[in-house]
Coordinates of N, CA and C in Angstrom, one line a residue:
M1 N 11.9 -27.0 25.8 CA 10.9 -26.4 25.0 C 10.2 -27.4 24.0
A2 N 11.0 -28.2 23.4 CA 10.6 -29.2 22.5 C 9.8 -30.3 23.2
I3 N 10.2 -30.5 24.5 CA 9.4 -31.5 25.2 C 8.0 -31.0 25.6
N4 N 7.9 -29.7 25.9 CA 6.6 -29.2 26.2 C 5.7 -29.2 25.0
F5 N 6.3 -28.9 23.9 CA 5.5 -28.9 22.6 C 5.1 -30.4 22.3
A6 N 5.9 -31.3 22.5 CA 5.5 -32.8 22.3 C 4.5 -33.2 23.2
I7 N 4.5 -32.7 24.5 CA 3.5 -33.1 25.4 C 2.1 -32.5 25.1
K8 N 2.2 -31.3 24.6 CA 1.0 -30.5 24.1 C 0.3 -31.3 23.0
I9 N 1.1 -31.8 22.0 CA 0.6 -32.5 20.8 C 0.0 -33.9 21.3
L10 N 0.6 -34.5 22.3 CA 0.1 -35.8 22.8 C -1.3 -35.6 23.4
I11 N -1.4 -34.5 24.2 CA -2.6 -34.2 24.9 C -3.7 -33.9 23.9
V12 N -3.5 -33.1 22.9 CA -4.4 -32.8 21.8 C -4.9 -34.1 21.1
I13 N -3.9 -35.0 20.8 CA -4.2 -36.2 20.1 C -5.0 -37.1 21.0
N14 N -4.8 -37.2 22.2 CA -5.6 -38.0 23.1 C -7.0 -37.4 23.4
M15 N -7.1 -36.1 23.4 CA -8.4 -35.5 23.6 C -9.2 -35.7 22.3
K16 N -8.7 -35.7 21.1 CA -9.4 -36.0 19.9 C -9.9 -37.4 19.8
T17 N -9.0 -38.3 20.3 CA -9.4 -39.7 20.3 C -10.5 -40.0 21.3
L18 N -10.3 -39.4 22.5 CA -11.4 -39.5 23.6 C -12.8 -38.9 23.0
L19 N -12.7 -37.8 22.4 CA -14.0 -37.2 21.8 C -14.5 -38.1 20.7
R20 N -13.7 -38.6 19.8 CA -14.3 -39.6 18.8 C -15.0 -40.7 19.5
F21 N -14.3 -41.4 20.4 CA -14.8 -42.6 21.1 C -16.1 -42.2 21.8
T22 N -16.2 -41.1 22.5 CA -17.4 -40.7 23.2 C -18.5 -40.5 22.2
L23 N -18.2 -39.9 21.1 CA -19.3 -39.7 20.1 C -19.8 -40.9 19.5
V24 N -18.9 -41.9 19.2 CA -19.3 -43.2 18.7 C -20.2 -43.9 19.7
V25 N -19.8 -43.9 21.0 CA -20.6 -44.6 22.0 C -22.0 -44.0 22.1
L26 N -22.1 -42.6 22.1 CA -23.4 -42.0 22.2 C -24.2 -42.3 21.0
L27 N -23.6 -42.3 19.8 CA -24.4 -42.6 18.6 C -24.9 -44.1 18.6
L28 N -24.1 -45.0 19.0 CA -24.5 -46.3 19.1 C -25.6 -46.6 20.1
S29 N -25.6 -45.9 21.3 CA -26.6 -46.0 22.2 C -27.9 -45.5 21.7
F30 N -27.9 -44.4 21.0 CA -29.2 -43.8 20.5 C -29.8 -44.8 19.4
L31 N -28.9 -45.4 18.5 CA -29.3 -46.1 17.4 C -29.7 -47.6 17.8
S32 N -29.3 -48.1 18.9 CA -29.5 -49.4 19.2 C -30.9 -49.6 19.6
P33 N -31.6 -50.8 19.3 CA -33.0 -51.1 19.7 C -33.0 -51.2 21.2
S34 N -34.1 -50.6 21.8 CA -34.2 -50.7 23.2 C -35.7 -50.7 23.6
A35 N -36.0 -51.3 24.7 CA -37.4 -51.4 25.2 C -37.8 -50.1 25.7
K36 N -39.1 -49.7 25.5 CA -39.7 -48.6 26.1 C -39.7 -48.7 27.6
A37 N -39.5 -47.6 28.4 CA -39.5 -47.7 29.8 C -40.8 -48.0 30.4
D38 N -41.9 -47.6 29.7 CA -43.3 -47.8 30.3 C -43.7 -49.3 30.0
E39 N -43.2 -50.0 29.1 CA -43.7 -51.3 28.7 C -43.0 -52.4 29.5
P40 N -43.6 -53.4 30.0 CA -43.0 -54.5 30.6 C -42.2 -55.2 29.5
A41 N -41.0 -55.7 29.9 CA -40.0 -56.3 29.0 C -40.4 -57.6 28.5
I42 N -41.3 -58.4 29.3 CA -41.6 -59.7 28.9 C -42.7 -59.8 27.8
F43 N -43.3 -58.7 27.4 CA -44.4 -58.8 26.4 C -43.8 -58.4 25.1
T44 N -44.3 -59.0 24.0 CA -43.9 -58.6 22.7 C -45.1 -58.0 21.9
E45 N -44.8 -57.6 20.6 CA -45.9 -57.0 19.9 C -47.0 -57.9 19.6
A46 N -46.8 -59.2 19.7 CA -47.8 -60.2 19.4 C -48.9 -60.2 20.6
D47 N -48.5 -59.7 21.8 CA -49.4 -59.7 22.9 C -50.5 -58.6 22.7
N48 N -51.5 -58.7 23.4 CA -52.6 -57.8 23.3 C -52.4 -56.6 24.2
V49 N -52.8 -55.4 23.7 CA -52.6 -54.2 24.5 C -54.0 -53.4 24.6
T50 N -54.5 -53.0 25.7 CA -55.7 -52.3 25.8 C -55.5 -51.1 26.7
I51 N -56.2 -49.9 26.3 CA -56.1 -48.7 27.1 C -57.2 -48.8 28.0
L52 N -57.1 -48.6 29.3 CA -58.2 -48.6 30.3 C -58.4 -47.2 30.7
T53 N -59.6 -46.8 30.6 CA -60.0 -45.4 30.9 C -60.9 -45.3 32.1
A54 N -61.1 -44.0 32.6 CA -62.0 -43.8 33.7 C -63.3 -43.6 33.1
P55 N -64.4 -44.3 33.6 CA -65.8 -44.1 33.1 C -66.2 -42.6 33.3
T56 N -67.0 -42.2 32.3 CA -67.6 -40.8 32.4 C -69.0 -40.9 32.5
I57 N -69.6 -39.8 33.1 CA -71.0 -39.6 33.1 C -71.5 -39.0 31.9
K58 N -72.4 -39.7 31.2 CA -72.8 -39.3 29.9 C -73.7 -38.0 29.8
R59 N -74.4 -37.6 30.9 CA -75.1 -36.4 30.9 C -74.3 -35.1 31.1
K60 N -73.1 -35.4 31.5 CA -72.1 -34.2 31.7 C -71.0 -34.2 30.7
P61 N -71.0 -33.3 29.7 CA -69.9 -33.4 28.7 C -68.6 -32.9 29.4
R62 N -67.6 -33.7 29.2 CA -66.3 -33.3 29.8 C -65.2 -33.7 28.7
A63 N -64.0 -33.1 28.9 CA -62.9 -33.5 28.0 C -62.4 -34.8 28.5
P64 N -61.9 -35.6 27.6 CA -61.4 -37.0 28.0 C -60.3 -36.8 29.0
S65 N -60.1 -37.8 29.8 CA -59.2 -37.8 30.9 C -57.8 -38.1 30.2
M66 N -56.8 -37.4 30.7 CA -55.4 -37.6 30.3 C -54.7 -38.7 31.1
I67 N -55.5 -39.2 32.1 CA -54.9 -40.3 32.9 C -55.5 -41.6 32.5
Y68 N -54.7 -42.6 32.2 CA -55.2 -43.8 31.7 C -54.2 -44.9 32.2
V69 N -54.7 -46.2 32.0 CA -53.7 -47.3 32.4 C -53.6 -48.2 31.1
T70 N -52.4 -48.5 30.7 CA -52.2 -49.4 29.6 C -52.1 -50.8 30.1
C71 N -52.8 -51.7 29.6 CA -52.9 -53.1 30.0 C -52.3 -54.0 28.9
Y72 N -51.3 -54.8 29.3 CA -50.7 -55.7 28.4 C -51.0 -57.1 28.8
Y73 N -51.7 -57.9 27.9 CA -52.1 -59.2 28.4 C -52.0 -60.3 27.3
S74 N -51.8 -61.4 27.9 CA -51.7 -62.7 27.0 C -52.3 -63.7 27.9
V75 N -52.5 -64.9 27.4 CA -53.1 -66.0 28.1 C -52.2 -66.3 29.3
G76 N -52.8 -66.2 30.5 CA -52.0 -66.5 31.8 C -51.2 -65.4 32.4
H77 N -51.2 -64.2 31.8 CA -50.4 -63.2 32.3 C -50.9 -61.8 31.9
I78 N -50.8 -60.9 32.8 CA -51.3 -59.5 32.7 C -50.3 -58.5 33.3
A79 N -50.1 -57.3 32.7 CA -49.2 -56.3 33.2 C -49.8 -55.0 32.9
F80 N -49.3 -53.9 33.6 CA -49.9 -52.6 33.5 C -48.7 -51.6 33.5
T81 N -49.1 -50.4 32.9 CA -48.4 -49.1 33.2 C -49.4 -48.4 34.2
M82 N -48.8 -48.0 35.3 CA -49.7 -47.5 36.3 C -49.6 -45.9 36.4
P83 N -50.6 -45.3 36.8 CA -50.6 -43.8 36.9 C -49.5 -43.4 37.9
D84 N -48.9 -42.3 37.7 CA -47.7 -41.8 38.5 C -48.0 -41.8 40.0
D85 N -49.2 -41.4 40.3 CA -49.5 -41.2 41.8 C -50.0 -42.5 42.5
A86 N -50.1 -43.6 41.8 CA -50.7 -44.8 42.3 C -49.5 -45.7 42.8
Q87 N -49.7 -46.4 43.9 CA -48.7 -47.2 44.5 C -49.2 -48.7 44.2
Y88 N -50.5 -49.0 44.2 CA -51.0 -50.2 43.8 C -52.3 -50.1 43.2
M89 N -52.8 -51.2 42.5 CA -54.1 -51.3 41.9 C -54.8 -52.6 42.3
H90 N -56.0 -52.6 42.6 CA -56.8 -53.8 42.8 C -57.5 -54.1 41.4
I91 N -57.3 -55.4 40.9 CA -57.7 -55.7 39.7 C -58.9 -56.7 39.7
T92 N -60.0 -56.6 39.0 CA -61.0 -57.5 38.9 C -61.3 -57.8 37.5
L93 N -61.4 -59.1 37.2 CA -61.9 -59.6 35.8 C -63.2 -60.2 36.0
E94 N -64.2 -59.7 35.2 CA -65.5 -60.2 35.2 C -66.0 -60.7 33.8
Q95 N -67.0 -61.7 33.8 CA -67.6 -62.1 32.6 C -69.0 -62.3 33.0
D96 N -70.0 -61.7 32.2 CA -71.4 -61.8 32.4 C -71.7 -61.5 33.9
D97 N -71.2 -60.4 34.4 CA -71.6 -59.9 35.7 C -71.1 -60.7 36.9
S98 N -70.3 -61.8 36.6 CA -69.7 -62.6 37.7 C -68.2 -62.4 37.8
T99 N -67.7 -62.3 39.0 CA -66.2 -62.2 39.1 C -65.5 -63.4 38.8
V100 N -64.6 -63.4 37.9 CA -63.7 -64.5 37.5 C -62.4 -64.6 38.3
W101 N -61.8 -63.5 38.5 CA -60.5 -63.3 39.2 C -60.3 -61.9 39.8
T102 N -59.6 -61.9 40.9 CA -59.3 -60.6 41.5 C -57.8 -60.7 41.9
G103 N -57.2 -59.6 42.0 CA -55.7 -59.6 42.4 C -55.2 -58.2 42.5
V104 N -54.0 -58.0 43.0 CA -53.4 -56.8 43.3 C -52.0 -56.7 42.6
V105 N -51.8 -55.6 42.0 CA -50.4 -55.3 41.4 C -49.8 -54.1 42.1
F106 N -48.6 -54.0 42.2 CA -47.8 -52.9 42.9 C -47.0 -52.2 41.9
K107 N -46.7 -50.9 42.2 CA -45.9 -50.1 41.3 C -44.5 -50.7 40.9
N108 N -43.9 -51.3 41.9 CA -42.6 -51.8 41.6 C -42.7 -53.2 40.9
S109 N -43.8 -53.8 40.8 CA -44.1 -55.0 40.0 C -45.4 -55.0 39.4
P110 N -45.7 -54.3 38.4 CA -47.0 -54.1 37.9 C -47.5 -55.2 37.0
E111 N -47.3 -56.4 37.4 CA -47.7 -57.6 36.6 C -48.0 -58.8 37.4
T112 N -48.8 -59.7 36.9 CA -49.2 -60.9 37.7 C -49.7 -62.0 36.7
D113 N -49.7 -63.2 37.3 CA -50.2 -64.3 36.5 C -51.8 -64.3 36.8
I114 N -52.5 -64.7 35.8 CA -54.0 -64.9 35.9 C -54.3 -66.2 35.3
P115 N -55.5 -66.7 35.6 CA -55.9 -68.0 35.0 C -55.9 -67.9 33.5
E116 N -55.8 -69.1 32.9 CA -55.9 -69.1 31.4 C -57.3 -69.0 31.0
L117 N -57.6 -67.8 30.4 CA -59.1 -67.4 30.1 C -59.3 -67.5 28.6
I118 N -60.5 -67.6 28.2 CA -61.0 -67.6 26.8 C -62.3 -66.8 26.7
G119 N -62.3 -65.9 25.8 CA -63.5 -65.1 25.6 C -63.3 -63.6 26.0
E120 N -64.4 -62.9 26.2 CA -64.4 -61.5 26.6 C -64.5 -61.3 28.1
Y121 N -63.8 -60.4 28.6 CA -63.8 -60.1 30.0 C -63.8 -58.6 30.3
T122 N -64.5 -58.1 31.2 CA -64.4 -56.7 31.7 C -63.4 -56.7 32.7
I123 N -62.5 -55.7 32.6 CA -61.4 -55.5 33.6 C -61.6 -54.1 34.3
T124 N -61.6 -54.2 35.6 CA -61.7 -53.0 36.4 C -60.5 -52.9 37.3
C125 N -59.8 -51.7 37.3 CA -58.7 -51.5 38.1 C -59.0 -50.3 39.0
R126 N -58.8 -50.4 40.3 CA -58.9 -49.3 41.3 C -57.7 -49.1 42.0
T127 N -57.3 -47.8 41.9 CA -55.9 -47.5 42.5 C -56.1 -47.2 43.9
D128 N -54.9 -47.1 44.6 CA -55.0 -46.7 46.1 C -55.6 -45.4 46.3
G129 N -55.6 -44.5 45.3 CA -56.2 -43.2 45.3 C -57.6 -43.1 44.9
N130 N -58.3 -44.4 44.8 CA -59.6 -44.6 44.4 C -60.0 -44.2 43.0
Q131 N -59.0 -44.1 42.1 CA -59.3 -43.9 40.7 C -59.7 -45.2 40.1
V132 N -60.7 -45.2 39.2 CA -61.2 -46.4 38.6 C -61.0 -46.4 37.0
F133 N -60.5 -47.5 36.6 CA -60.3 -47.6 35.1 C -60.8 -48.9 34.7
T134 N -61.5 -48.8 33.5 CA -62.2 -50.0 33.1 C -61.8 -50.2 31.6
G135 N -62.1 -51.5 31.1 CA -61.9 -51.8 29.7 C -62.3 -53.3 29.4
L136 N -62.1 -53.7 28.2 CA -62.5 -55.0 27.8 C -61.3 -55.8 27.3
L137 N -61.1 -56.9 27.8 CA -60.1 -57.8 27.3 C -60.6 -59.0 26.5
T138 N -60.1 -59.3 25.4 CA -60.5 -60.4 24.6 C -59.4 -61.4 24.5
F139 N -59.5 -62.6 25.0 CA -58.5 -63.6 25.0 C -58.7 -64.6 23.9

């Protein structure tokens, strides 16, 4: 009988220790700095961020679209958060109505190298579902 009581005490002590350890691990995981899932890990706050939106027809009033593309860019590199339903996007960079660069990014790797550019450029992204997003990038 004394052995059963001692075993029960050991089980209770081990359960409390396990519970404390689990709580400490969970708290540390929530408090530790982490990267946002939507943002590419290679970009820092010093890099430029632009929201690309779908163009609207000015004569028809509509609510703004809830679908957009976030573009992270720096000299020589560009990355995106893609819409959920897109598998790839065709990217075009233009300056003064002439195409400077085109490329394709895919959902599993939504980033690519670009030429080292200086100045303002219009970016157009067309998804595989024919959604079009535009914006202005300033290098």
